C-alpha atoms as an extended CHARMM CRD file, in Angstrom:
* protein
*
       140  EXT
         1         1  MET       CA              0.1070000000        0.0410000000        0.5350000000  PROA      1               0.0000000000
         2         2  LEU       CA              2.6240000000        2.6220000000        0.9200000000  PROA      2               0.0000000000
         3         3  ARG       CA              4.6440000000        1.6510000000       -1.9990000000  PROA      3               0.0000000000
         4         4  ARG       CA              1.3770000000        2.2450000000       -4.3590000000  PROA      4               0.0000000000
         5         5  MET       CA              1.1790000000        6.0040000000       -1.9940000000  PROA      5               0.0000000000
         6         6  SER       CA              4.2420000000        6.9080000000       -3.2330000000  PROA      6               0.0000000000
         7         7  ILE       CA              3.7390000000        6.0560000000       -6.6160000000  PROA      7               0.0000000000
         8         8  PHE       CA              0.0930000000        7.8760000000       -7.0710000000  PROA      8               0.0000000000
         9         9  CYS       CA              2.1700000000       10.6800000000       -4.9960000000  PROA      9               0.0000000000
        10        10  ALA       CA              5.2440000000       10.3450000000       -7.4910000000  PROA      10              0.0000000000
        11        11  LEU       CA              2.1820000000       11.1760000000      -10.4540000000  PROA      11              0.0000000000
        12        12  PHE       CA              2.0660000000       14.9260000000       -9.4780000000  PROA      12              0.0000000000
        13        13  ALA       CA              6.0470000000       15.0250000000       -9.6860000000  PROA      13              0.0000000000
        14        14  THR       CA              6.6870000000       15.9800000000      -13.5480000000  PROA      14              0.0000000000
        15        15  SER       CA              4.3940000000       16.9980000000      -16.4460000000  PROA      15              0.0000000000
        16        16  ILE       CA              5.1610000000       16.6210000000      -20.5310000000  PROA      16              0.0000000000
        17        17  LEU       CA              3.3370000000       18.0520000000      -23.3740000000  PROA      17              0.0000000000
        18        18  THR       CA              2.2000000000       15.3940000000      -26.2080000000  PROA      18              0.0000000000
        19        19  ALA       CA              2.1330000000       15.7790000000      -29.4110000000  PROA      19              0.0000000000
        20        20  GLN       CA             -1.4680000000       18.0620000000      -29.2310000000  PROA      20              0.0000000000
        21        21  ASP       CA              0.3690000000       20.0360000000      -26.4780000000  PROA      21              0.0000000000
        22        22  LYS       CA             -2.5180000000       18.6640000000      -24.1620000000  PROA      22              0.0000000000
        23        23  PRO       CA             -0.7450000000       18.4620000000      -20.6640000000  PROA      23              0.0000000000
        24        24  VAL       CA             -0.0460000000       15.1140000000      -19.1130000000  PROA      24              0.0000000000
        25        25  ILE       CA              1.7340000000       13.9390000000      -15.4890000000  PROA      25              0.0000000000
        26        26  ARG       CA              4.2670000000       11.1480000000      -15.8970000000  PROA      26              0.0000000000
        27        27  LYS       CA              5.3440000000        9.1830000000      -13.5000000000  PROA      27              0.0000000000
        28        28  VAL       CA              8.8500000000        9.7730000000      -11.4590000000  PROA      28              0.0000000000
        29        29  SER       CA              9.7970000000        8.4290000000       -7.9490000000  PROA      29              0.0000000000
        30        30  PRO       CA             10.4030000000       11.0340000000       -5.5010000000  PROA      30              0.0000000000
        31        31  SER       CA             13.5810000000       12.0890000000       -5.0890000000  PROA      31              0.0000000000
        32        32  LEU       CA             15.6970000000       12.2590000000       -1.9030000000  PROA      32              0.0000000000
        33        33  THR       CA             16.1740000000       15.7250000000       -0.1040000000  PROA      33              0.0000000000
        34        34  ASP       CA             17.5660000000       17.1350000000        2.5580000000  PROA      34              0.0000000000
        35        35  PRO       CA             15.2050000000       17.6720000000        5.5820000000  PROA      35              0.0000000000
        36        36  SER       CA             16.2250000000       20.7420000000        7.1300000000  PROA      36              0.0000000000
        37        37  SER       CA             16.0100000000       22.3510000000        3.9200000000  PROA      37              0.0000000000
        38        38  GLY       CA             11.8710000000       23.0890000000        3.5870000000  PROA      38              0.0000000000
        39        39  LYS       CA             13.3480000000       25.3780000000        0.6410000000  PROA      39              0.0000000000
        40        40  GLU       CA             14.7280000000       22.5650000000       -1.2840000000  PROA      40              0.0000000000
        41        41  MET       CA             12.2800000000       20.5140000000       -0.3950000000  PROA      41              0.0000000000
        42        42  PHE       CA              9.4290000000       22.7170000000       -1.9480000000  PROA      42              0.0000000000
        43        43  ILE       CA             11.3020000000       22.7260000000       -4.7380000000  PROA      43              0.0000000000
        44        44  ALA       CA             11.9130000000       19.3600000000       -5.0410000000  PROA      44              0.0000000000
        45        45  TYR       CA              7.8880000000       18.3020000000       -4.0060000000  PROA      45              0.0000000000
        46        46  CYS       CA              5.7820000000       20.9150000000       -4.1760000000  PROA      46              0.0000000000
        47        47  ALA       CA              7.1270000000       23.8420000000       -7.4720000000  PROA      47              0.0000000000
        48        48  THR       CA              6.1950000000       21.0340000000      -10.0520000000  PROA      48              0.0000000000
        49        49  CYS       CA              2.6100000000       21.5810000000       -9.1550000000  PROA      49              0.0000000000
        50        50  HSD       CA              2.7450000000       25.3910000000       -7.0690000000  PROA      50              0.0000000000
        51        51  GLY       CA              5.0490000000       26.7010000000       -8.3940000000  PROA      51              0.0000000000
        52        52  ARG       CA              8.7880000000       27.6890000000       -7.5470000000  PROA      52              0.0000000000
        53        53  ASP       CA              6.6560000000       31.2330000000       -6.1230000000  PROA      53              0.0000000000
        54        54  ALA       CA              4.3940000000       29.0020000000       -4.8840000000  PROA      54              0.0000000000
        55        55  MET       CA              1.7190000000       30.6700000000       -6.5630000000  PROA      55              0.0000000000
        56        56  GLY       CA             -0.0630000000       27.8840000000       -8.5350000000  PROA      56              0.0000000000
        57        57  THR       CA              1.4530000000       28.0720000000      -11.9680000000  PROA      57              0.0000000000
        58        58  GLY       CA              3.8230000000       25.2330000000      -11.9690000000  PROA      58              0.0000000000
        59        59  PRO       CA              4.2580000000       23.2000000000      -14.6980000000  PROA      59              0.0000000000
        60        60  ALA       CA              1.9340000000       20.6920000000      -13.6990000000  PROA      60              0.0000000000
        61        61  ALA       CA             -0.7240000000       22.8100000000      -13.6560000000  PROA      61              0.0000000000
        62        62  PRO       CA             -2.1830000000       22.5940000000      -16.0780000000  PROA      62              0.0000000000
        63        63  ALA       CA             -3.1020000000       18.7640000000      -16.3180000000  PROA      63              0.0000000000
        64        64  LEU       CA             -4.5190000000       18.9140000000      -13.1090000000  PROA      64              0.0000000000
        65        65  LYS       CA             -8.3450000000       18.8510000000      -12.1530000000  PROA      65              0.0000000000
        66        66  LEU       CA             -8.1260000000       21.4610000000       -9.6660000000  PROA      66              0.0000000000
        67        67  THR       CA             -5.6620000000       24.1380000000      -10.4240000000  PROA      67              0.0000000000
        68        68  PRO       CA             -2.6110000000       24.3170000000       -6.8470000000  PROA      68              0.0000000000
        69        69  ALA       CA             -3.2300000000       26.8270000000       -4.3780000000  PROA      69              0.0000000000
        70        70  ASP       CA             -1.4590000000       29.9910000000       -4.2100000000  PROA      70              0.0000000000
        71        71  LEU       CA              0.7350000000       28.9990000000       -1.1580000000  PROA      71              0.0000000000
        72        72  THR       CA              1.5860000000       32.8180000000       -1.1060000000  PROA      72              0.0000000000
        73        73  THR       CA             -1.8820000000       33.7810000000        0.7480000000  PROA      73              0.0000000000
        74        74  LEU       CA             -2.6020000000       31.7540000000        3.2270000000  PROA      74              0.0000000000
        75        75  THR       CA             -1.8120000000       34.4630000000        5.9540000000  PROA      75              0.0000000000
        76        76  MET       CA             -3.8380000000       36.7350000000        4.1640000000  PROA      76              0.0000000000
        77        77  ARG       CA             -6.8120000000       34.4970000000        3.8370000000  PROA      77              0.0000000000
        78        78  ASN       CA             -6.4030000000       33.1100000000        7.0780000000  PROA      78              0.0000000000
        79        79  LYS       CA             -7.2870000000       37.1530000000        8.1790000000  PROA      79              0.0000000000
        80        80  GLY       CA             -3.8140000000       37.6120000000        8.5430000000  PROA      80              0.0000000000
        81        81  LYS       CA             -2.4700000000       34.5130000000       10.8930000000  PROA      81              0.0000000000
        82        82  PHE       CA             -0.7470000000       32.1650000000        9.3550000000  PROA      82              0.0000000000
        83        83  PRO       CA             -2.2880000000       28.3100000000        9.5760000000  PROA      83              0.0000000000
        84        84  GLU       CA              0.2080000000       26.0730000000       10.5380000000  PROA      84              0.0000000000
        85        85  LEU       CA             -1.9640000000       23.0370000000       11.5870000000  PROA      85              0.0000000000
        86        86  ARG       CA             -3.4940000000       23.5350000000        8.6150000000  PROA      86              0.0000000000
        87        87  VAL       CA             -0.6270000000       23.1980000000        6.1130000000  PROA      87              0.0000000000
        88        88  PHE       CA              1.2570000000       20.9420000000        8.8270000000  PROA      88              0.0000000000
        89        89  ASN       CA             -2.2330000000       18.4160000000        8.4900000000  PROA      89              0.0000000000
        90        90  THR       CA             -2.0710000000       18.9390000000        4.8330000000  PROA      90              0.0000000000
        91        91  ILE       CA              0.9680000000       18.2920000000        4.1380000000  PROA      91              0.0000000000
        92        92  LYS       CA              1.2310000000       15.2630000000        6.4590000000  PROA      92              0.0000000000
        93        93  GLY       CA             -2.3870000000       13.9640000000        4.6500000000  PROA      93              0.0000000000
        94        94  ASP       CA             -4.4740000000       14.4620000000        7.6000000000  PROA      94              0.0000000000
        95        95  SER       CA             -6.9460000000       16.5620000000        6.2330000000  PROA      95              0.0000000000
        96        96  GLU       CA             -9.1730000000       16.2290000000        2.8170000000  PROA      96              0.0000000000
        97        97  THR       CA             -7.8540000000       18.4690000000        0.5560000000  PROA      97              0.0000000000
        98        98  PRO       CA             -8.7210000000       17.3650000000       -2.8760000000  PROA      98              0.0000000000
        99        99  ALA       CA             -5.5610000000       17.3760000000       -4.8480000000  PROA      99              0.0000000000
       100       100  HSD       CA             -3.5700000000       16.2170000000       -2.1720000000  PROA      100             0.0000000000
       101       101  GLY       CA             -5.6660000000       12.9750000000       -1.7980000000  PROA      101             0.0000000000
       102       102  SER       CA             -7.7570000000       12.0560000000        1.6370000000  PROA      102             0.0000000000
       103       103  LYS       CA             -7.0860000000       10.7270000000        4.4750000000  PROA      103             0.0000000000
       104       104  ASP       CA             -7.6750000000        6.9640000000        2.6930000000  PROA      104             0.0000000000
       105       105  MET       CA             -3.7880000000        8.0750000000        1.0240000000  PROA      105             0.0000000000
       106       106  PRO       CA             -2.0590000000       10.2930000000        2.9830000000  PROA      106             0.0000000000
       107       107  VAL       CA              0.1640000000       11.3150000000        0.1530000000  PROA      107             0.0000000000
       108       108  TRP       CA              2.9170000000       13.2490000000        1.3490000000  PROA      108             0.0000000000
       109       109  GLY       CA              3.2790000000       11.6100000000        4.8490000000  PROA      109             0.0000000000
       110       110  ALA       CA              3.3230000000        8.1080000000        3.4160000000  PROA      110             0.0000000000
       111       111  VAL       CA              6.4610000000       10.2250000000        0.9180000000  PROA      111             0.0000000000
       112       112  PHE       CA              7.9620000000       11.5720000000        3.5210000000  PROA      112             0.0000000000
       113       113  SER       CA              7.7270000000        8.0870000000        5.3370000000  PROA      113             0.0000000000
       114       114  GLN       CA              9.1190000000        6.2060000000        3.1050000000  PROA      114             0.0000000000
       115       115  LEU       CA             12.3090000000        8.5040000000        2.3550000000  PROA      115             0.0000000000
       116       116  ALA       CA             13.1260000000        8.1630000000        5.8010000000  PROA      116             0.0000000000
       117       117  HSD       CA             12.6550000000        4.4970000000        6.6750000000  PROA      117             0.0000000000
       118       118  GLY       CA             10.1790000000        4.8430000000        8.5690000000  PROA      118             0.0000000000
       119       119  ASN       CA             11.8910000000        7.4900000000       11.0330000000  PROA      119             0.0000000000
       120       120  GLN       CA              9.0790000000        9.3580000000       12.4000000000  PROA      120             0.0000000000
       121       121  GLY       CA             11.0350000000       11.9780000000       13.9720000000  PROA      121             0.0000000000
       122       122  GLU       CA             13.0650000000       12.7200000000       10.3620000000  PROA      122             0.0000000000
       123       123  VAL       CA              9.0520000000       12.2230000000        9.3980000000  PROA      123             0.0000000000
       124       124  GLN       CA              7.7990000000       15.6410000000       11.6050000000  PROA      124             0.0000000000
       125       125  MET       CA             11.3530000000       17.2720000000       10.8680000000  PROA      125             0.0000000000
       126       126  ARG       CA             10.2080000000       16.6240000000        6.8890000000  PROA      126             0.0000000000
       127       127  ILE       CA              6.9810000000       18.0220000000        7.4650000000  PROA      127             0.0000000000
       128       128  SER       CA              7.7180000000       21.0810000000       10.1710000000  PROA      128             0.0000000000
       129       129  ASN       CA             10.4000000000       22.3160000000        8.1820000000  PROA      129             0.0000000000
       130       130  LEU       CA              8.9150000000       22.4070000000        5.1950000000  PROA      130             0.0000000000
       131       131  VAL       CA              5.8320000000       24.3840000000        6.6680000000  PROA      131             0.0000000000
       132       132  SER       CA              7.9270000000       26.4850000000        7.9230000000  PROA      132             0.0000000000
       133       133  TYR       CA              9.3240000000       27.7240000000        4.3730000000  PROA      133             0.0000000000
       134       134  VAL       CA              6.4710000000       27.6640000000        3.6220000000  PROA      134             0.0000000000
       135       135  ARG       CA              5.5530000000       30.2820000000        6.1240000000  PROA      135             0.0000000000
       136       136  SER       CA              8.7360000000       32.0720000000        5.6530000000  PROA      136             0.0000000000
       137       137  ILE       CA              7.1610000000       33.2110000000        1.3440000000  PROA      137             0.0000000000
       138       138  GLN       CA              3.4070000000       34.4960000000        3.2710000000  PROA      138             0.0000000000
       139       139  LYS       CA              3.0820000000       38.3510000000        0.5270000000  PROA      139             0.0000000000
       140       140  LYS       CA              2.8770000000       40.9800000000        3.8500000000  PROA      140             0.0000000000
C-alpha cells in the first residue's frame, strides 16, 4: 500500500507535453532531499504543481483537475494568521484536501515516511521544515 501511495504521489512530480500540447502527468520516483531544508523540499516536491514562486503555476498545474493553491496568500486568506496546523496536516495527509488526496491516501506523509525508512522523527522534521518555508514566503 505504501508503495502504491508513493507511486500515486509521484504522478504529480512532473509534466510533459504531448504532440497535441496537452499536458499530462508522468510517473517519477520522489527524489531524496535534505530534511532540514524546507526550500529544497519545496522545490523538489511542491514546485511542480504550486510553482517555484508558490503561486499555483507549476508546470504540472494545467494537467490537474483542480488549480493548485497560491501558497503565498495563506496568511492573507486566514485573516492575517498563518494556518500552521492546517498546512502541517495537509502536507502530512491528515486533512481532506482534494488535490493532495484524502485520509485514505495521505500522499506526502507516506512518501516522507518511505524516504525516512519509517523514522517518524525525520518525517516530522521534513514536514515542520516545509511548513516553516511556506510560512516564510507569505505575502505581507
